[in-house]
XYZ file of C-alpha atoms in Angstrom:
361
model
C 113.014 15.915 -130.459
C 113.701 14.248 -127.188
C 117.038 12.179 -127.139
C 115.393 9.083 -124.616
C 119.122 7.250 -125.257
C 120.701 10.309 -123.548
C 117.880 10.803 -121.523
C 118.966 7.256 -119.839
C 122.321 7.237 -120.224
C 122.658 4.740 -122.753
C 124.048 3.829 -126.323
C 121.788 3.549 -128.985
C 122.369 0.124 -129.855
C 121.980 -0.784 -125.891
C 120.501 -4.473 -125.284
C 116.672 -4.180 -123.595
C 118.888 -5.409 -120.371
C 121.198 -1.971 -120.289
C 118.176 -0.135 -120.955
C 115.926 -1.792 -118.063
C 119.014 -1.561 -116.090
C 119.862 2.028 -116.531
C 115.858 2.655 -115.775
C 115.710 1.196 -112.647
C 118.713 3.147 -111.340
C 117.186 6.489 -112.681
C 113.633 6.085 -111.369
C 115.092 5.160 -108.000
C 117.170 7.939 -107.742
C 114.693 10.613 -108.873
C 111.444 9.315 -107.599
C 109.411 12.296 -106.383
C 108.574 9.949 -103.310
C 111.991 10.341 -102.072
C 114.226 13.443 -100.449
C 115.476 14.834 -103.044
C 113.490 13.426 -106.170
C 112.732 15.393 -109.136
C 108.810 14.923 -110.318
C 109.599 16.086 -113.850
C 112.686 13.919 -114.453
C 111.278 10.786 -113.301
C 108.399 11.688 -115.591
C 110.966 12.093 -118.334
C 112.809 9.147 -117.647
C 109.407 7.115 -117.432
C 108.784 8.303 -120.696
C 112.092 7.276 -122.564
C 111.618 3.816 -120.836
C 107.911 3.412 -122.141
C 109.771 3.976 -126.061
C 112.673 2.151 -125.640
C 111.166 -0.655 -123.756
C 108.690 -1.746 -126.426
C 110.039 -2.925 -129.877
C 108.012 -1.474 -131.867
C 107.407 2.081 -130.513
C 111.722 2.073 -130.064
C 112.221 0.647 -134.192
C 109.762 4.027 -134.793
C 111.307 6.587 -132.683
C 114.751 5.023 -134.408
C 113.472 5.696 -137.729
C 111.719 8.645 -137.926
C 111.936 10.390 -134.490
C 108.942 9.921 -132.766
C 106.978 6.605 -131.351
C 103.886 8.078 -132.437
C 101.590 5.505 -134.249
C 99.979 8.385 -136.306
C 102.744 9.539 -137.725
C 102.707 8.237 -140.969
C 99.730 10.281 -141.810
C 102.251 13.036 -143.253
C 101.028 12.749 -146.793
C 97.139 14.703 -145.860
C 98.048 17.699 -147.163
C 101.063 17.881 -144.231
C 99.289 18.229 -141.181
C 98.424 15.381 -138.626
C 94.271 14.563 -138.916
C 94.538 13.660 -135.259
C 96.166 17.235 -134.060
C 94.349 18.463 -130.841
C 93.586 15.113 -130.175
C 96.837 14.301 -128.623
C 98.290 12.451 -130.999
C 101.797 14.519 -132.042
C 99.750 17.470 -132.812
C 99.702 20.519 -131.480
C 96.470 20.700 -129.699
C 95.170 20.080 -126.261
C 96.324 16.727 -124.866
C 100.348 16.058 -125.531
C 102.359 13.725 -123.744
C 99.384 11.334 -123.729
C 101.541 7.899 -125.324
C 100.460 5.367 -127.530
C 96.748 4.287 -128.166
C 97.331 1.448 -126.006
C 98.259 3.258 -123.539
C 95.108 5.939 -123.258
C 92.747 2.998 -123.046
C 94.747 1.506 -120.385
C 94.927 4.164 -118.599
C 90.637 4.649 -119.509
C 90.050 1.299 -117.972
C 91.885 1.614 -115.140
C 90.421 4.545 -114.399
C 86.681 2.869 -114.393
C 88.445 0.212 -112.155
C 89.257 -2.357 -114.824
C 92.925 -3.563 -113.988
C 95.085 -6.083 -115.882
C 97.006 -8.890 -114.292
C 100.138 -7.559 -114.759
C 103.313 -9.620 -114.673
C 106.027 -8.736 -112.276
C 109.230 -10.871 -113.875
C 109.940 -11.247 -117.254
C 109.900 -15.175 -119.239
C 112.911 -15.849 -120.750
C 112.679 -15.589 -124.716
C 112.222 -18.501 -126.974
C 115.042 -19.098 -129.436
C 115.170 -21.493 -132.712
C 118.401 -23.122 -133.616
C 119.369 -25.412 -136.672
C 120.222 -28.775 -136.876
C 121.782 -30.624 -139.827
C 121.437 -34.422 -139.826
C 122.307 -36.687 -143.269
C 119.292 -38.482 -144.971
C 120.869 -41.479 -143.658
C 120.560 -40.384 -140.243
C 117.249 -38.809 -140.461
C 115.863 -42.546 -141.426
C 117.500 -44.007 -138.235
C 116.554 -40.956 -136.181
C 119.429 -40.279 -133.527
C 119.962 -38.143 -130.383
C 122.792 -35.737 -130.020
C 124.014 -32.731 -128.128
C 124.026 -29.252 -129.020
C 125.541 -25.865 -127.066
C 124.039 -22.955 -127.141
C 125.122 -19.563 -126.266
C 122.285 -17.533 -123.957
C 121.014 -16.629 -120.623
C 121.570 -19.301 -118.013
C 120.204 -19.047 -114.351
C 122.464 -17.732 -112.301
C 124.013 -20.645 -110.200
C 125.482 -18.154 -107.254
C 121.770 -17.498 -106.015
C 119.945 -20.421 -108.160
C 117.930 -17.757 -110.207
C 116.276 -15.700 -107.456
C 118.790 -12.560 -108.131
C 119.316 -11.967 -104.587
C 120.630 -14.286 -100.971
C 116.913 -15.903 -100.290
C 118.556 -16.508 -96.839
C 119.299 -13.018 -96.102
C 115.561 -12.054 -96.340
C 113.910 -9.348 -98.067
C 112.659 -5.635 -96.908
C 109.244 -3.601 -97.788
C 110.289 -1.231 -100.603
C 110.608 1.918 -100.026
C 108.982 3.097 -103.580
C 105.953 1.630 -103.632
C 105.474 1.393 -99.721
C 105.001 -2.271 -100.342
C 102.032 -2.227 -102.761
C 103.869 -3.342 -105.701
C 102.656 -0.634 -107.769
C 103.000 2.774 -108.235
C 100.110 5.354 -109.300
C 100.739 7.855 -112.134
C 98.445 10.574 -113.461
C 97.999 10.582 -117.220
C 96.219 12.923 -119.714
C 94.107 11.569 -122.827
C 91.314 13.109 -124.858
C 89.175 10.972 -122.018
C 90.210 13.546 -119.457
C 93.002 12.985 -116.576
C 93.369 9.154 -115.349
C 95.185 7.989 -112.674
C 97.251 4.735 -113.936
C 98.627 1.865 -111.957
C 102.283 0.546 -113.127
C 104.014 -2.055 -111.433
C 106.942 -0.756 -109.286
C 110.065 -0.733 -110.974
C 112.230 -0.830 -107.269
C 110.500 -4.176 -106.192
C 109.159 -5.392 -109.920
C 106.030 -5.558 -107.980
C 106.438 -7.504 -105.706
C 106.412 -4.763 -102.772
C 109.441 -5.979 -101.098
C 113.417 -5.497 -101.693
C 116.139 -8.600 -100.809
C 118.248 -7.376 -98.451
C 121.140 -8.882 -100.360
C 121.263 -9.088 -103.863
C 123.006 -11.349 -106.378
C 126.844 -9.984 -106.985
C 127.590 -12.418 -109.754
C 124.106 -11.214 -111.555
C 123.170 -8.035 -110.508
C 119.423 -9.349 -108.978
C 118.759 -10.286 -112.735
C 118.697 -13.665 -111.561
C 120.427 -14.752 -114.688
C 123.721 -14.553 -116.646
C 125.368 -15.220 -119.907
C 125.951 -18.811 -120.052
C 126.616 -21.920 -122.802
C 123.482 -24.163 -121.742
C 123.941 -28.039 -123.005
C 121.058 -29.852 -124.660
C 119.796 -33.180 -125.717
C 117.981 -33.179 -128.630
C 115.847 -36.516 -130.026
C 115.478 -36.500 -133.606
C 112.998 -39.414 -134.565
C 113.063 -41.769 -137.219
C 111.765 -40.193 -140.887
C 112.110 -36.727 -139.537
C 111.604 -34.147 -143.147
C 113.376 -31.243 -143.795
C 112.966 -27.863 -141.985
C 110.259 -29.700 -139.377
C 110.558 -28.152 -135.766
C 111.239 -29.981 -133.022
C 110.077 -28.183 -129.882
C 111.940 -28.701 -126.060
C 110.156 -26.840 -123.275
C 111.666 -24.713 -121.028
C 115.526 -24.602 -122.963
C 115.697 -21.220 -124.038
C 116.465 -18.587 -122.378
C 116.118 -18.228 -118.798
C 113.848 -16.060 -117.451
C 114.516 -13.070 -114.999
C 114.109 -13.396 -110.944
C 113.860 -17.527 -111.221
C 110.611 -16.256 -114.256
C 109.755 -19.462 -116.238
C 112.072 -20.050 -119.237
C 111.543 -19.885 -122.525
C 111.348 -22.526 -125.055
C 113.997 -24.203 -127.663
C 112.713 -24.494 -131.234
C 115.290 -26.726 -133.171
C 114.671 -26.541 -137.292
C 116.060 -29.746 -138.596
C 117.647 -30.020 -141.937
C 118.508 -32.943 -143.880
C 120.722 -32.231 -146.091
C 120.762 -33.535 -150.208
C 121.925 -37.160 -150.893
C 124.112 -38.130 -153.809
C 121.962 -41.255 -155.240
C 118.600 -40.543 -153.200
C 116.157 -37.696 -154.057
C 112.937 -37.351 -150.976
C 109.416 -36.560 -152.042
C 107.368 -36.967 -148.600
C 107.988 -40.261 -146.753
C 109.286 -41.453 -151.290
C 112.437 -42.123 -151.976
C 113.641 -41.665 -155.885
C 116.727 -42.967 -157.505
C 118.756 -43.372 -161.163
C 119.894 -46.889 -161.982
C 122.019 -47.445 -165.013
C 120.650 -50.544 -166.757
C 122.154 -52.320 -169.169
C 120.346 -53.224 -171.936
C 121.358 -56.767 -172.599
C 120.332 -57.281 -168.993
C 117.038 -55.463 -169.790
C 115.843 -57.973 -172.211
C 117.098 -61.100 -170.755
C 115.211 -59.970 -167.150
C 118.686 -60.167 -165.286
C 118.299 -59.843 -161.233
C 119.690 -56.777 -160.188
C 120.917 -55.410 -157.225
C 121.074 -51.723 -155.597
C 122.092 -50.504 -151.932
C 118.934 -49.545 -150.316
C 119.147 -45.903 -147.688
C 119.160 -48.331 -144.684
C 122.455 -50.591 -146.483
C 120.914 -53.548 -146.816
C 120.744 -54.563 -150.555
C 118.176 -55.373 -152.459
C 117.103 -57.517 -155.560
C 115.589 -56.109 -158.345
C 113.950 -58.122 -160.892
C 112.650 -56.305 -163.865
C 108.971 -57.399 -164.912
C 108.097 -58.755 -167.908
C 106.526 -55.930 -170.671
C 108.089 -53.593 -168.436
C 108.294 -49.916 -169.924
C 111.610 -48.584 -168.895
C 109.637 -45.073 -169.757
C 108.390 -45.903 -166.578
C 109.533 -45.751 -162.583
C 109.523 -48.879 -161.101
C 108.208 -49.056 -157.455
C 110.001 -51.245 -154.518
C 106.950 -51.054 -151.856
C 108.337 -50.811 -148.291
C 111.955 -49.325 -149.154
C 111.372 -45.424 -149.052
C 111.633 -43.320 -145.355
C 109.549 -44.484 -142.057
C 106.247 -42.959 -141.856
C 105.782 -41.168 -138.475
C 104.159 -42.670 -135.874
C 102.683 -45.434 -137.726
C 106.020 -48.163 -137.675
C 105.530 -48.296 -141.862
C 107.463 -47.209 -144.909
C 107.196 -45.239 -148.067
C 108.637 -46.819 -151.500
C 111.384 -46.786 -153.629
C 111.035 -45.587 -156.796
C 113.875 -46.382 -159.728
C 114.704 -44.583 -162.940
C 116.698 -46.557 -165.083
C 119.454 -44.903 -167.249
C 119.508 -47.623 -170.072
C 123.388 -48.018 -171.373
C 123.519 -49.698 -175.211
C 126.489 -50.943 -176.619
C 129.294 -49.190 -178.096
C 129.259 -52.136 -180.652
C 126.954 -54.612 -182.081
C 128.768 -57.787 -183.922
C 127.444 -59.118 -186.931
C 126.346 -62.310 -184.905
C 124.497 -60.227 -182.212
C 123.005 -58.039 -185.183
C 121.489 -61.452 -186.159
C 120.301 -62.217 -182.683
C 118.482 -59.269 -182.631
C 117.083 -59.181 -185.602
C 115.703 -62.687 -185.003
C 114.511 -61.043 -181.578
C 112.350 -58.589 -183.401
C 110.160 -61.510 -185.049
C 109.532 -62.471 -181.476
C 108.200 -59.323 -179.606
């Protein structure tokens, strides 16, 4: 099994940036286009680069030793139903790549090319926010830092001196692209792949970025303002455009997903824009139909009265005291349980009293 870590020179935990790093360098130095290239190395070196470039094909070849997507098929009787085909077997056609990349190369061959994308977007990342319910019925803005690629302030994100100019490159003779020849079970294909010397563009700055190596972009703390509106629920998203990371070669940005949380309250329970709360009542209050009075989420207090042939079985509903609705300038309701407290002790007096009370309900 081919070792495409050693192949490139790197660690196998190395970030996608070492490894696109340590390609670029390689293919450059053994290009077969230049004196002294080697045609079979860079062919080797495209190779470990096509596995450890992609996610999924690397996670494979990390696992079980080969970025094969038929290789799971061990269990037919231990032999590969696609051998001869190219696919890890032994037959005709090896070295042919993923399925993807045969019909690529198919297409391109018939003249169908892809748009292809010469910098990469910066990534999107998700960070989490804890507000109190409290503050998630005002709604507030605050700040967060967050550690990730920044553009790189030393040549404002173009990864070279713009000034200083650029030069055709020398790899792809300023076409932007390079032309490889490719075997599949379609026959031989000639396939287009964007230069890595000029990231196909066809030309070269003549100066590039010390402070960021002509990535453009470097590791950074990146400062940002985030709105949380009134009645905001737990675990909603908020979404801020172009704050994540920041792309390569001045490449759009990504995007900032912030997951709110609102975290438990001691007297308030939320169901939707609901709110739900325990009062103790007592009893002697109960049946005389005192007022009462409870601290609403927004601290104002409110006055309860208690309706007559009330059943304390029962919640009892304050309209227009629960969480703001969204976008609509209204309110959910309060809804009270009521914890009724008797007496420790009943007099013989109030015993009388309340017996005379039963006559009357």
């Amino acid at each position: 099994m081919k070792d495409y870590y050693k192949i490139l020179g790197v660690q196998k935990g190395a970030s996608e940036e070492e490894i696109k790093k340590a390609y670029y360098k390689l293919a450059h130095q053994h290009h077969p286009d230049k004196g002294g290239g080697d045609g079979a190395r860079f062919k080797e070196i495209n190779e470990a680069y096509q596995v450890l470039s992609n996610k999924d094909k690397r996670a494979s070849y990390d696992h079980f030793g080969t970025a094969e997507p038929f290789s799971g098929f061990g269990g037919m009787g231990g032999e590969n139903p696609f051998a001869g085909f190219g696919f890890g077997g032994t037959g005709g056609f090896e070295d042919t790549g993923n399925l993807g990349d045969i019909f690529e190369a198919f297409f391109e061959g018939l003249g169908v090319r892809q748009k292809r994308r010469a910098y990469n977007r910066g990534s999107d990342l998700e960070v989490a926010e804890t507000v109190s319910l409290e503050e998630a019925f005002r709604g507030l803005s605050k700040k967060a830092h967050i550690k990730t690629y920044v553009k790189c302030s030393d040549c404002d994100g173009y990864g070279h001196d713009v000034k200083a100019g650029t030069k055709e490159c020398a790899m792809c003779g300023g076409r932007g692209e390079i032309q490889e020849s490719k075997k599949t079970f379609f026959g031989n294909f000639a396939q287009v792949r964007p230069c890595p010397q000029c990231f196909a563009t066809g030309k070269v700055p003549n100066k590039v970025c010390a402070e960021c190596r002509g990535v453009g972009r470097v590791d950074g703390n990146r400062e940002i303002g985030i709105n949380i509106f009134p009645g905001i629920r737990d675990g909603q998203i908020i979404k801020i455009i172009s704050m994540g990371e920041a792309g390569e070669r001045n490449a759009e940005s990504g995007d900032l997903y912030v997951r709110v949380r609102v975290r438990p309250h001691s007297v308030f329970r939320r169901d939707g824009d609901d709110l739900f709360m325990t009062k103790s009542l007592n009893v002697v209050d109960a049946l005389l139909g005192n007022k009462l009075e409870i601290s609403g989420i927004d601290g104002r207090n409110i006055g309860v009265e208690i309706p007559a042939g009330f059943s304390l079985k029962e919640n009892l509903r304050i309209p227009g005291e629960g969480m703001p609705k969204l976008n609509s300038g209204k309110r959910g309701d309060l809804y009270i349980t009521f914890d009724v407290v008797m007496p420790k002790k009943v007099s013989a007096k109030a015993r009388q009293l309340l017996e005379d009370l039963r006559g009357e309900i």
